[in-house]
mmCIF file of C-alpha atoms in Angstrom:
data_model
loop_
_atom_site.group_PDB
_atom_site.id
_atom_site.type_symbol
_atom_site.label_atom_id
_atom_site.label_comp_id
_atom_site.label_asym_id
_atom_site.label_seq_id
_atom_site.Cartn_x
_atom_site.Cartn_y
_atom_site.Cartn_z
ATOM 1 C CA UNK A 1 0.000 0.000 0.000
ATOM 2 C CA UNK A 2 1.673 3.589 -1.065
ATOM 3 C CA UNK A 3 1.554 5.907 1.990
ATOM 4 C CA UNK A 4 1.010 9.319 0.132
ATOM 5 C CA UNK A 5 3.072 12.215 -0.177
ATOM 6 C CA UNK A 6 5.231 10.634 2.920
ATOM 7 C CA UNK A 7 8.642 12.758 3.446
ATOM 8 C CA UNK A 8 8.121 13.867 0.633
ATOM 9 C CA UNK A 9 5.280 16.223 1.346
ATOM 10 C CA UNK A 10 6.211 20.385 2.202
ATOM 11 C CA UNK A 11 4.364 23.001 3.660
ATOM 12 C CA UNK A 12 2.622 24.755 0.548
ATOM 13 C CA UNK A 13 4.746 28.162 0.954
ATOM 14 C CA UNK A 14 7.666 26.163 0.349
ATOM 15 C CA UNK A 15 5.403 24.695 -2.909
ATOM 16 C CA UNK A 16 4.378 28.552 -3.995
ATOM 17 C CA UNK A 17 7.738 29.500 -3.858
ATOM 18 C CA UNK A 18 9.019 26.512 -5.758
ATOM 19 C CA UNK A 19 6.386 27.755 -8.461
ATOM 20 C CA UNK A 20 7.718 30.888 -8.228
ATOM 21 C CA UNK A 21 11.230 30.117 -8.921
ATOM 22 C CA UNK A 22 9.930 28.207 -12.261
ATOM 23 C CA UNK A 23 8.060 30.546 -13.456
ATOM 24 C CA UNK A 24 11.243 33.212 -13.184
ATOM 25 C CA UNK A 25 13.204 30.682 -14.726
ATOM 26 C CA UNK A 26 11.008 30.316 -17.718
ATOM 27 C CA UNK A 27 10.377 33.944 -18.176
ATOM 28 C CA UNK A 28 14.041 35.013 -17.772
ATOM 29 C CA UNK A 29 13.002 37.008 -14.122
ATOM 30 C CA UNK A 30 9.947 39.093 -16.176
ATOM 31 C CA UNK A 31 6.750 39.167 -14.634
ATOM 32 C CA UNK A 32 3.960 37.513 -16.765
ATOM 33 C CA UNK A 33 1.106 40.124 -17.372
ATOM 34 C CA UNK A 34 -2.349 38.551 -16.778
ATOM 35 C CA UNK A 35 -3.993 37.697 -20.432
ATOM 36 C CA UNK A 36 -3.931 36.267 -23.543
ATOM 37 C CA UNK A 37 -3.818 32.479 -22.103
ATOM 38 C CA UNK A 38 -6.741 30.764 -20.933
ATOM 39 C CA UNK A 39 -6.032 28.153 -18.465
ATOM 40 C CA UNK A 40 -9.313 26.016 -18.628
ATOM 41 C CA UNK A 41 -9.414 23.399 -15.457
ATOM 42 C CA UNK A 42 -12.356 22.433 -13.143
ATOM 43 C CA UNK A 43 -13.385 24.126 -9.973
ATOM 44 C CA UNK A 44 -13.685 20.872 -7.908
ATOM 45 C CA UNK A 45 -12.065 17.952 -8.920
ATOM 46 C CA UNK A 46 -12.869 14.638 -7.164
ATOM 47 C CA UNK A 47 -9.777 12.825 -8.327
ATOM 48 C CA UNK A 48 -6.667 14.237 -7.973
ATOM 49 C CA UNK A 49 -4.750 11.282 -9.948
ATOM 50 C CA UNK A 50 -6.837 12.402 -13.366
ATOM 51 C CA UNK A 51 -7.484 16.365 -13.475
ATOM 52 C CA UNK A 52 -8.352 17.689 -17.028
ATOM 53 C CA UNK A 53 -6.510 20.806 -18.037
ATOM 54 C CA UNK A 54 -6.630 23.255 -21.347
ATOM 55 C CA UNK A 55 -4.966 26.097 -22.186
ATOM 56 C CA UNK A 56 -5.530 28.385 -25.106
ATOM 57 C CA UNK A 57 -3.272 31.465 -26.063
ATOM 58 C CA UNK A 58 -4.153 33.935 -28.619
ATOM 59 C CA UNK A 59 -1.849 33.920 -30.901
ATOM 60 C CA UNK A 60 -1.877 34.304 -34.973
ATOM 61 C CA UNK A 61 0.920 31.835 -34.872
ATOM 62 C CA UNK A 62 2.702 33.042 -37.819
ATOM 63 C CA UNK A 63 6.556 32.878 -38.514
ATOM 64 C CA UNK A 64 6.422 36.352 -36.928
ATOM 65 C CA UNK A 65 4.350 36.322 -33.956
ATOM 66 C CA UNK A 66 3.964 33.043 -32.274
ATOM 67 C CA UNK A 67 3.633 31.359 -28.629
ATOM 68 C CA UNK A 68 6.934 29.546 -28.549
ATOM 69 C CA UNK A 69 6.238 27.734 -24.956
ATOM 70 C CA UNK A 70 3.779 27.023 -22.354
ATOM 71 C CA UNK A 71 4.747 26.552 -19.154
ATOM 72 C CA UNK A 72 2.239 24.777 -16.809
ATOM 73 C CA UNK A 73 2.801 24.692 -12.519
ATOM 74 C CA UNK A 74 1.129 23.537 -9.771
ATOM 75 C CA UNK A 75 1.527 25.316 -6.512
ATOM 76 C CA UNK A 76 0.539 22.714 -3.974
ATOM 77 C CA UNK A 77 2.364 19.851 -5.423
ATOM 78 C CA UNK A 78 5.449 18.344 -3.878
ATOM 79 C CA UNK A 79 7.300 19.368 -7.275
ATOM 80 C CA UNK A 80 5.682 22.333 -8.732
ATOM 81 C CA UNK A 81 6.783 21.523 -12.546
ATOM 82 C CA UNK A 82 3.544 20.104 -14.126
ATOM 83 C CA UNK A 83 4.775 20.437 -18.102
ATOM 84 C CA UNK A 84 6.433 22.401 -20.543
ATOM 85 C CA UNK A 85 4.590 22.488 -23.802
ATOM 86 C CA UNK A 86 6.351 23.375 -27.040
ATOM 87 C CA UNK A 87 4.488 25.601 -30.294
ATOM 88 C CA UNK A 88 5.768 26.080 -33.666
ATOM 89 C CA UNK A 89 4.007 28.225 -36.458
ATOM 90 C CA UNK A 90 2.961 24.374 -38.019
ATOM 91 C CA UNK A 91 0.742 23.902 -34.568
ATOM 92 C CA UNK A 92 -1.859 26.578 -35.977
ATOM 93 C CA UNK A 93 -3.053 26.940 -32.929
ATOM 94 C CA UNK A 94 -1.563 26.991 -29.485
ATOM 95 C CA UNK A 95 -4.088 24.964 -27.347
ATOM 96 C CA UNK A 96 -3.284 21.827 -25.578
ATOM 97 C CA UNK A 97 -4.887 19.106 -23.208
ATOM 98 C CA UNK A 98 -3.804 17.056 -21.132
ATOM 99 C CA UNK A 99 -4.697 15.256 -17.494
ATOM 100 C CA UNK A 100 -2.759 16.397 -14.550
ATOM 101 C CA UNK A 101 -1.811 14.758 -11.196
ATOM 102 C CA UNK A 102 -2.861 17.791 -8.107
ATOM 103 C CA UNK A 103 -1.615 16.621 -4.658
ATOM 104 C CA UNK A 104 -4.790 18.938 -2.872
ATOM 105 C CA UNK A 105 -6.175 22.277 -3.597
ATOM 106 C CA UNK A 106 -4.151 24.795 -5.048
ATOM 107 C CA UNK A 107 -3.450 27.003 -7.879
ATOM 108 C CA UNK A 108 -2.248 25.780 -11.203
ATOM 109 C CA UNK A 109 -0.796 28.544 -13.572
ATOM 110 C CA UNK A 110 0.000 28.607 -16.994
ATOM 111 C CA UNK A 111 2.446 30.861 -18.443
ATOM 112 C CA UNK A 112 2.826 31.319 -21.935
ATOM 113 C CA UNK A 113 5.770 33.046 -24.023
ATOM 114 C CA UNK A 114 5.959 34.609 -27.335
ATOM 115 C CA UNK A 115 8.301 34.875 -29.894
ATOM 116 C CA UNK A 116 9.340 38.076 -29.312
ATOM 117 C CA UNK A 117 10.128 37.006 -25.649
ATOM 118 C CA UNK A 118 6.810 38.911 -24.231
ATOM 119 C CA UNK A 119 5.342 36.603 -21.591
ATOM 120 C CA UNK A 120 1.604 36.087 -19.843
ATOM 121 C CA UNK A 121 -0.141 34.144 -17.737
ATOM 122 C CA UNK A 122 -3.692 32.716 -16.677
ATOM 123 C CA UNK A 123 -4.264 31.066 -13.090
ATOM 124 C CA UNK A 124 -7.251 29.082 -11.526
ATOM 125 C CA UNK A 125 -7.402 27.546 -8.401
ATOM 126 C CA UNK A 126 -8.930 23.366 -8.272
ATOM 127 C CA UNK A 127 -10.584 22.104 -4.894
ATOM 128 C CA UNK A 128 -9.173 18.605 -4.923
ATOM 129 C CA UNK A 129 -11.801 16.397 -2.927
ATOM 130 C CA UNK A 130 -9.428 13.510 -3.003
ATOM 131 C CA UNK A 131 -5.255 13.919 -3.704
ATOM 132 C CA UNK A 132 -3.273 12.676 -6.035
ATOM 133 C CA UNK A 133 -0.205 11.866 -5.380
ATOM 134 C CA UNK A 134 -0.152 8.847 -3.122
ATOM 135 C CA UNK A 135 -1.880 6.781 -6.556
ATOM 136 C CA UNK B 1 8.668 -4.726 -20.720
ATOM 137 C CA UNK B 2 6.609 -5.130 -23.773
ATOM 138 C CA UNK B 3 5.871 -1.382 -25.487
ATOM 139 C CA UNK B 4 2.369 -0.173 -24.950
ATOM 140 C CA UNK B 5 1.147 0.511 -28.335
ATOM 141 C CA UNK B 6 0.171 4.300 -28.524
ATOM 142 C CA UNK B 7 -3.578 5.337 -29.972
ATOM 143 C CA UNK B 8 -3.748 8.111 -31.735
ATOM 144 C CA UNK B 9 -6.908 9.758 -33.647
ATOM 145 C CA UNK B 10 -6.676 12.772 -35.895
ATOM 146 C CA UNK B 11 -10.132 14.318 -36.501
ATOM 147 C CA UNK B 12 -9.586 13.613 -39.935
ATOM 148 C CA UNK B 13 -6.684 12.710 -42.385
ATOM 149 C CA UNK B 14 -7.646 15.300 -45.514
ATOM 150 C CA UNK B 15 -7.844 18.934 -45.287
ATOM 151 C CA UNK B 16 -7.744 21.931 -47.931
ATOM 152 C CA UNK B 17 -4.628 24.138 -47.349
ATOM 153 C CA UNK B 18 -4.512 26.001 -44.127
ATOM 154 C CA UNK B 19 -6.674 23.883 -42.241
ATOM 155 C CA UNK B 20 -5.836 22.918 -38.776
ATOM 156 C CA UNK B 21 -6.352 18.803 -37.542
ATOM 157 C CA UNK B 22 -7.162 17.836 -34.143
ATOM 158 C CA UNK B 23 -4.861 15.521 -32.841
ATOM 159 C CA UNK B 24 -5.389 13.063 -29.808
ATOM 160 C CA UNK B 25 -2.766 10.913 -28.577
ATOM 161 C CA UNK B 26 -3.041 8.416 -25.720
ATOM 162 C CA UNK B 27 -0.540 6.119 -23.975
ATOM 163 C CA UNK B 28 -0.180 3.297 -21.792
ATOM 164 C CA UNK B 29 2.177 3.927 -18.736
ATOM 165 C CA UNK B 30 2.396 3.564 -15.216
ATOM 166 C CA UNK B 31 3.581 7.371 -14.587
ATOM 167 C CA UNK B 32 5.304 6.146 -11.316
ATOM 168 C CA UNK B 33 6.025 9.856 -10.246
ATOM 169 C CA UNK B 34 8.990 8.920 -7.557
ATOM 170 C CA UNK B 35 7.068 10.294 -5.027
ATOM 171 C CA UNK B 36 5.446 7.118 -3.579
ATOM 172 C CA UNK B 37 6.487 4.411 -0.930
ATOM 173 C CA UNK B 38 6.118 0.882 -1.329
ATOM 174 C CA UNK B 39 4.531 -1.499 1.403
ATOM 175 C CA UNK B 40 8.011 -1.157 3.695
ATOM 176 C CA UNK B 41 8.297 2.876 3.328
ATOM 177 C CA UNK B 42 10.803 2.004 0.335
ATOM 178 C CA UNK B 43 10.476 4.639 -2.415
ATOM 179 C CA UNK B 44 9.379 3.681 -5.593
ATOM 180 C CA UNK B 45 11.732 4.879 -8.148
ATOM 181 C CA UNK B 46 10.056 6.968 -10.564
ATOM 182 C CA UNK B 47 9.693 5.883 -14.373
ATOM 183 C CA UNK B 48 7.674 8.360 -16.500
ATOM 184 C CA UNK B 49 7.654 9.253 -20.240
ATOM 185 C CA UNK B 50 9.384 12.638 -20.105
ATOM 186 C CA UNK B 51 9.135 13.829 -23.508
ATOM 187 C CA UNK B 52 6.786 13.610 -26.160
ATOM 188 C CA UNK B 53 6.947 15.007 -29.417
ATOM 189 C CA UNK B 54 4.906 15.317 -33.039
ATOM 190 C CA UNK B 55 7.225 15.743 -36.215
ATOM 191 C CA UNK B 56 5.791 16.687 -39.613
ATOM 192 C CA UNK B 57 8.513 15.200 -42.407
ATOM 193 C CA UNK B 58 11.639 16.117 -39.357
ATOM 194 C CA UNK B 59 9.869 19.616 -38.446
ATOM 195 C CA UNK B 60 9.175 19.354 -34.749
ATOM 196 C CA UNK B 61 5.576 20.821 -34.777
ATOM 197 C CA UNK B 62 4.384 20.520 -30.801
ATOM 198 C CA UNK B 63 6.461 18.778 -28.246
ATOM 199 C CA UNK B 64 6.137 18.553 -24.324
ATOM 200 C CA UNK B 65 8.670 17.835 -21.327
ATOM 201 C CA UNK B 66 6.435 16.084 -18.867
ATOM 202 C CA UNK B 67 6.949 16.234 -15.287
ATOM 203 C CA UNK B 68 5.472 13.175 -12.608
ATOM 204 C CA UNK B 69 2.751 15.880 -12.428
ATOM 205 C CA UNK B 70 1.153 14.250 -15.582
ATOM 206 C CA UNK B 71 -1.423 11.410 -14.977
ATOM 207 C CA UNK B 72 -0.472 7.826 -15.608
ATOM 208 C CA UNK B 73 -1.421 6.886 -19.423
ATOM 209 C CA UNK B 74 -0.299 10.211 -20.732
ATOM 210 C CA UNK B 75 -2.770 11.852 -23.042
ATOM 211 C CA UNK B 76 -2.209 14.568 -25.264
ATOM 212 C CA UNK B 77 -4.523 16.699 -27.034
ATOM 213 C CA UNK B 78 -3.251 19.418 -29.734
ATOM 214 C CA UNK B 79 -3.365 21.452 -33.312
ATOM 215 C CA UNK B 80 -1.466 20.557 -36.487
ATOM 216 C CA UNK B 81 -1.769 22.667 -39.325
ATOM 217 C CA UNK B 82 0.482 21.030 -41.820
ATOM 218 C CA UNK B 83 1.947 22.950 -44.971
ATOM 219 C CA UNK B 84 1.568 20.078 -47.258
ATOM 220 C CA UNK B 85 0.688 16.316 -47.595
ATOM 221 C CA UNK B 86 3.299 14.283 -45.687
ATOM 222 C CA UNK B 87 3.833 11.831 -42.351
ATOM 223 C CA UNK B 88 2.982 13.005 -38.887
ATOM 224 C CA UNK B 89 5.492 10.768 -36.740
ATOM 225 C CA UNK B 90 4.794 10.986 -32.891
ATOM 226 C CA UNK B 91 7.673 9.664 -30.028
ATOM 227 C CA UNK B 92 6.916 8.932 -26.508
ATOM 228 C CA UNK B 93 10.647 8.797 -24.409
ATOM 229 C CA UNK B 94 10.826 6.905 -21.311
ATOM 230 C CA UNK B 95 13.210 7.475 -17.985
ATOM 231 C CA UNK B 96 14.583 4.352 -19.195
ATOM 232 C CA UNK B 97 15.424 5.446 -22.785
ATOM 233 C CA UNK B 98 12.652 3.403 -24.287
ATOM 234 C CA UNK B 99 10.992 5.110 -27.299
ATOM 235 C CA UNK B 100 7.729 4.651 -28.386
ATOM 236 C CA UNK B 101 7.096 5.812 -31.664
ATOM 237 C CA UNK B 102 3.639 5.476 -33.866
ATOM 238 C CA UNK B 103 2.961 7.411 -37.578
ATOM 239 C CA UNK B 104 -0.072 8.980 -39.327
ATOM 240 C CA UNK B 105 -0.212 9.942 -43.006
ATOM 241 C CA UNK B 106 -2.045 13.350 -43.797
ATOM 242 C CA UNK B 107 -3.043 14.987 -47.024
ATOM 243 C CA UNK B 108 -3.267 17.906 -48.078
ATOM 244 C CA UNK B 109 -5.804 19.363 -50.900
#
Protein backbone atom coordinates (compact mmCIF):
# COMPACT_ATOMS: atom_id res chain seq x y z
CA UNK A 1 0.00 0.00 0.00
CA UNK A 2 1.67 3.59 -1.07
CA UNK A 3 1.55 5.91 1.99
CA UNK A 4 1.01 9.32 0.13
CA UNK A 5 3.07 12.22 -0.18
CA UNK A 6 5.23 10.63 2.92
CA UNK A 7 8.64 12.76 3.45
CA UNK A 8 8.12 13.87 0.63
CA UNK A 9 5.28 16.22 1.35
CA UNK A 10 6.21 20.38 2.20
CA UNK A 11 4.36 23.00 3.66
CA UNK A 12 2.62 24.75 0.55
CA UNK A 13 4.75 28.16 0.95
CA UNK A 14 7.67 26.16 0.35
CA UNK A 15 5.40 24.70 -2.91
CA UNK A 16 4.38 28.55 -4.00
CA UNK A 17 7.74 29.50 -3.86
CA UNK A 18 9.02 26.51 -5.76
CA UNK A 19 6.39 27.75 -8.46
CA UNK A 20 7.72 30.89 -8.23
CA UNK A 21 11.23 30.12 -8.92
CA UNK A 22 9.93 28.21 -12.26
CA UNK A 23 8.06 30.55 -13.46
CA UNK A 24 11.24 33.21 -13.18
CA UNK A 25 13.20 30.68 -14.73
CA UNK A 26 11.01 30.32 -17.72
CA UNK A 27 10.38 33.94 -18.18
CA UNK A 28 14.04 35.01 -17.77
CA UNK A 29 13.00 37.01 -14.12
CA UNK A 30 9.95 39.09 -16.18
CA UNK A 31 6.75 39.17 -14.63
CA UNK A 32 3.96 37.51 -16.77
CA UNK A 33 1.11 40.12 -17.37
CA UNK A 34 -2.35 38.55 -16.78
CA UNK A 35 -3.99 37.70 -20.43
CA UNK A 36 -3.93 36.27 -23.54
CA UNK A 37 -3.82 32.48 -22.10
CA UNK A 38 -6.74 30.76 -20.93
CA UNK A 39 -6.03 28.15 -18.47
CA UNK A 40 -9.31 26.02 -18.63
CA UNK A 41 -9.41 23.40 -15.46
CA UNK A 42 -12.36 22.43 -13.14
CA UNK A 43 -13.39 24.13 -9.97
CA UNK A 44 -13.69 20.87 -7.91
CA UNK A 45 -12.07 17.95 -8.92
CA UNK A 46 -12.87 14.64 -7.16
CA UNK A 47 -9.78 12.82 -8.33
CA UNK A 48 -6.67 14.24 -7.97
CA UNK A 49 -4.75 11.28 -9.95
CA UNK A 50 -6.84 12.40 -13.37
CA UNK A 51 -7.48 16.37 -13.47
CA UNK A 52 -8.35 17.69 -17.03
CA UNK A 53 -6.51 20.81 -18.04
CA UNK A 54 -6.63 23.26 -21.35
CA UNK A 55 -4.97 26.10 -22.19
CA UNK A 56 -5.53 28.39 -25.11
CA UNK A 57 -3.27 31.46 -26.06
CA UNK A 58 -4.15 33.93 -28.62
CA UNK A 59 -1.85 33.92 -30.90
CA UNK A 60 -1.88 34.30 -34.97
CA UNK A 61 0.92 31.84 -34.87
CA UNK A 62 2.70 33.04 -37.82
CA UNK A 63 6.56 32.88 -38.51
CA UNK A 64 6.42 36.35 -36.93
CA UNK A 65 4.35 36.32 -33.96
CA UNK A 66 3.96 33.04 -32.27
CA UNK A 67 3.63 31.36 -28.63
CA UNK A 68 6.93 29.55 -28.55
CA UNK A 69 6.24 27.73 -24.96
CA UNK A 70 3.78 27.02 -22.35
CA UNK A 71 4.75 26.55 -19.15
CA UNK A 72 2.24 24.78 -16.81
CA UNK A 73 2.80 24.69 -12.52
CA UNK A 74 1.13 23.54 -9.77
CA UNK A 75 1.53 25.32 -6.51
CA UNK A 76 0.54 22.71 -3.97
CA UNK A 77 2.36 19.85 -5.42
CA UNK A 78 5.45 18.34 -3.88
CA UNK A 79 7.30 19.37 -7.27
CA UNK A 80 5.68 22.33 -8.73
CA UNK A 81 6.78 21.52 -12.55
CA UNK A 82 3.54 20.10 -14.13
CA UNK A 83 4.77 20.44 -18.10
CA UNK A 84 6.43 22.40 -20.54
CA UNK A 85 4.59 22.49 -23.80
CA UNK A 86 6.35 23.37 -27.04
CA UNK A 87 4.49 25.60 -30.29
CA UNK A 88 5.77 26.08 -33.67
CA UNK A 89 4.01 28.22 -36.46
CA UNK A 90 2.96 24.37 -38.02
CA UNK A 91 0.74 23.90 -34.57
CA UNK A 92 -1.86 26.58 -35.98
CA UNK A 93 -3.05 26.94 -32.93
CA UNK A 94 -1.56 26.99 -29.48
CA UNK A 95 -4.09 24.96 -27.35
CA UNK A 96 -3.28 21.83 -25.58
CA UNK A 97 -4.89 19.11 -23.21
CA UNK A 98 -3.80 17.06 -21.13
CA UNK A 99 -4.70 15.26 -17.49
CA UNK A 100 -2.76 16.40 -14.55
CA UNK A 101 -1.81 14.76 -11.20
CA UNK A 102 -2.86 17.79 -8.11
CA UNK A 103 -1.62 16.62 -4.66
CA UNK A 104 -4.79 18.94 -2.87
CA UNK A 105 -6.18 22.28 -3.60
CA UNK A 106 -4.15 24.79 -5.05
CA UNK A 107 -3.45 27.00 -7.88
CA UNK A 108 -2.25 25.78 -11.20
CA UNK A 109 -0.80 28.54 -13.57
CA UNK A 110 0.00 28.61 -16.99
CA UNK A 111 2.45 30.86 -18.44
CA UNK A 112 2.83 31.32 -21.93
CA UNK A 113 5.77 33.05 -24.02
CA UNK A 114 5.96 34.61 -27.33
CA UNK A 115 8.30 34.88 -29.89
CA UNK A 116 9.34 38.08 -29.31
CA UNK A 117 10.13 37.01 -25.65
CA UNK A 118 6.81 38.91 -24.23
CA UNK A 119 5.34 36.60 -21.59
CA UNK A 120 1.60 36.09 -19.84
CA UNK A 121 -0.14 34.14 -17.74
CA UNK A 122 -3.69 32.72 -16.68
CA UNK A 123 -4.26 31.07 -13.09
CA UNK A 124 -7.25 29.08 -11.53
CA UNK A 125 -7.40 27.55 -8.40
CA UNK A 126 -8.93 23.37 -8.27
CA UNK A 127 -10.58 22.10 -4.89
CA UNK A 128 -9.17 18.60 -4.92
CA UNK A 129 -11.80 16.40 -2.93
CA UNK A 130 -9.43 13.51 -3.00
CA UNK A 131 -5.26 13.92 -3.70
CA UNK A 132 -3.27 12.68 -6.04
CA UNK A 133 -0.21 11.87 -5.38
CA UNK A 134 -0.15 8.85 -3.12
CA UNK A 135 -1.88 6.78 -6.56
CA UNK B 1 8.67 -4.73 -20.72
CA UNK B 2 6.61 -5.13 -23.77
CA UNK B 3 5.87 -1.38 -25.49
CA UNK B 4 2.37 -0.17 -24.95
CA UNK B 5 1.15 0.51 -28.33
CA UNK B 6 0.17 4.30 -28.52
CA UNK B 7 -3.58 5.34 -29.97
CA UNK B 8 -3.75 8.11 -31.73
CA UNK B 9 -6.91 9.76 -33.65
CA UNK B 10 -6.68 12.77 -35.90
CA UNK B 11 -10.13 14.32 -36.50
CA UNK B 12 -9.59 13.61 -39.94
CA UNK B 13 -6.68 12.71 -42.39
CA UNK B 14 -7.65 15.30 -45.51
CA UNK B 15 -7.84 18.93 -45.29
CA UNK B 16 -7.74 21.93 -47.93
CA UNK B 17 -4.63 24.14 -47.35
CA UNK B 18 -4.51 26.00 -44.13
CA UNK B 19 -6.67 23.88 -42.24
CA UNK B 20 -5.84 22.92 -38.78
CA UNK B 21 -6.35 18.80 -37.54
CA UNK B 22 -7.16 17.84 -34.14
CA UNK B 23 -4.86 15.52 -32.84
CA UNK B 24 -5.39 13.06 -29.81
CA UNK B 25 -2.77 10.91 -28.58
CA UNK B 26 -3.04 8.42 -25.72
CA UNK B 27 -0.54 6.12 -23.98
CA UNK B 28 -0.18 3.30 -21.79
CA UNK B 29 2.18 3.93 -18.74
CA UNK B 30 2.40 3.56 -15.22
CA UNK B 31 3.58 7.37 -14.59
CA UNK B 32 5.30 6.15 -11.32
CA UNK B 33 6.03 9.86 -10.25
CA UNK B 34 8.99 8.92 -7.56
CA UNK B 35 7.07 10.29 -5.03
CA UNK B 36 5.45 7.12 -3.58
CA UNK B 37 6.49 4.41 -0.93
CA UNK B 38 6.12 0.88 -1.33
CA UNK B 39 4.53 -1.50 1.40
CA UNK B 40 8.01 -1.16 3.69
CA UNK B 41 8.30 2.88 3.33
CA UNK B 42 10.80 2.00 0.33
CA UNK B 43 10.48 4.64 -2.42
CA UNK B 44 9.38 3.68 -5.59
CA UNK B 45 11.73 4.88 -8.15
CA UNK B 46 10.06 6.97 -10.56
CA UNK B 47 9.69 5.88 -14.37
CA UNK B 48 7.67 8.36 -16.50
CA UNK B 49 7.65 9.25 -20.24
CA UNK B 50 9.38 12.64 -20.10
CA UNK B 51 9.14 13.83 -23.51
CA UNK B 52 6.79 13.61 -26.16
CA UNK B 53 6.95 15.01 -29.42
CA UNK B 54 4.91 15.32 -33.04
CA UNK B 55 7.22 15.74 -36.21
CA UNK B 56 5.79 16.69 -39.61
CA UNK B 57 8.51 15.20 -42.41
CA UNK B 58 11.64 16.12 -39.36
CA UNK B 59 9.87 19.62 -38.45
CA UNK B 60 9.17 19.35 -34.75
CA UNK B 61 5.58 20.82 -34.78
CA UNK B 62 4.38 20.52 -30.80
CA UNK B 63 6.46 18.78 -28.25
CA UNK B 64 6.14 18.55 -24.32
CA UNK B 65 8.67 17.84 -21.33
CA UNK B 66 6.44 16.08 -18.87
CA UNK B 67 6.95 16.23 -15.29
CA UNK B 68 5.47 13.18 -12.61
CA UNK B 69 2.75 15.88 -12.43
CA UNK B 70 1.15 14.25 -15.58
CA UNK B 71 -1.42 11.41 -14.98
CA UNK B 72 -0.47 7.83 -15.61
CA UNK B 73 -1.42 6.89 -19.42
CA UNK B 74 -0.30 10.21 -20.73
CA UNK B 75 -2.77 11.85 -23.04
CA UNK B 76 -2.21 14.57 -25.26
CA UNK B 77 -4.52 16.70 -27.03
CA UNK B 78 -3.25 19.42 -29.73
CA UNK B 79 -3.37 21.45 -33.31
CA UNK B 80 -1.47 20.56 -36.49
CA UNK B 81 -1.77 22.67 -39.33
CA UNK B 82 0.48 21.03 -41.82
CA UNK B 83 1.95 22.95 -44.97
CA UNK B 84 1.57 20.08 -47.26
CA UNK B 85 0.69 16.32 -47.59
CA UNK B 86 3.30 14.28 -45.69
CA UNK B 87 3.83 11.83 -42.35
CA UNK B 88 2.98 13.00 -38.89
CA UNK B 89 5.49 10.77 -36.74
CA UNK B 90 4.79 10.99 -32.89
CA UNK B 91 7.67 9.66 -30.03
CA UNK B 92 6.92 8.93 -26.51
CA UNK B 93 10.65 8.80 -24.41
CA UNK B 94 10.83 6.91 -21.31
CA UNK B 95 13.21 7.47 -17.98
CA UNK B 96 14.58 4.35 -19.19
CA UNK B 97 15.42 5.45 -22.78
CA UNK B 98 12.65 3.40 -24.29
CA UNK B 99 10.99 5.11 -27.30
CA UNK B 100 7.73 4.65 -28.39
CA UNK B 101 7.10 5.81 -31.66
CA UNK B 102 3.64 5.48 -33.87
CA UNK B 103 2.96 7.41 -37.58
CA UNK B 104 -0.07 8.98 -39.33
CA UNK B 105 -0.21 9.94 -43.01
CA UNK B 106 -2.05 13.35 -43.80
CA UNK B 107 -3.04 14.99 -47.02
CA UNK B 108 -3.27 17.91 -48.08
CA UNK B 109 -5.80 19.36 -50.90
Amino acid sequence: VASGLGAGARPAVAATEDANALIMEFTGGAEPAMGRVTLDVPEIAENGNTVPMDVFVESPMTDEDHVTDVLIVADGNPRAGVATFHFSPMSGVAQANTRIRLAGTQNVIAVAKMSDGSVFMDRKEVKVTIGGCGG
Amino acid sequence: MATPRPRIRLDRNEIAAGETIEVKTLVSHIMESGQRRDGDGNVIPRKIINTFKCEFEGQTVFSCDIEPAVSANPYFQFMVKPPRSGTLTFTWIDDDGTEITATEDVVVN
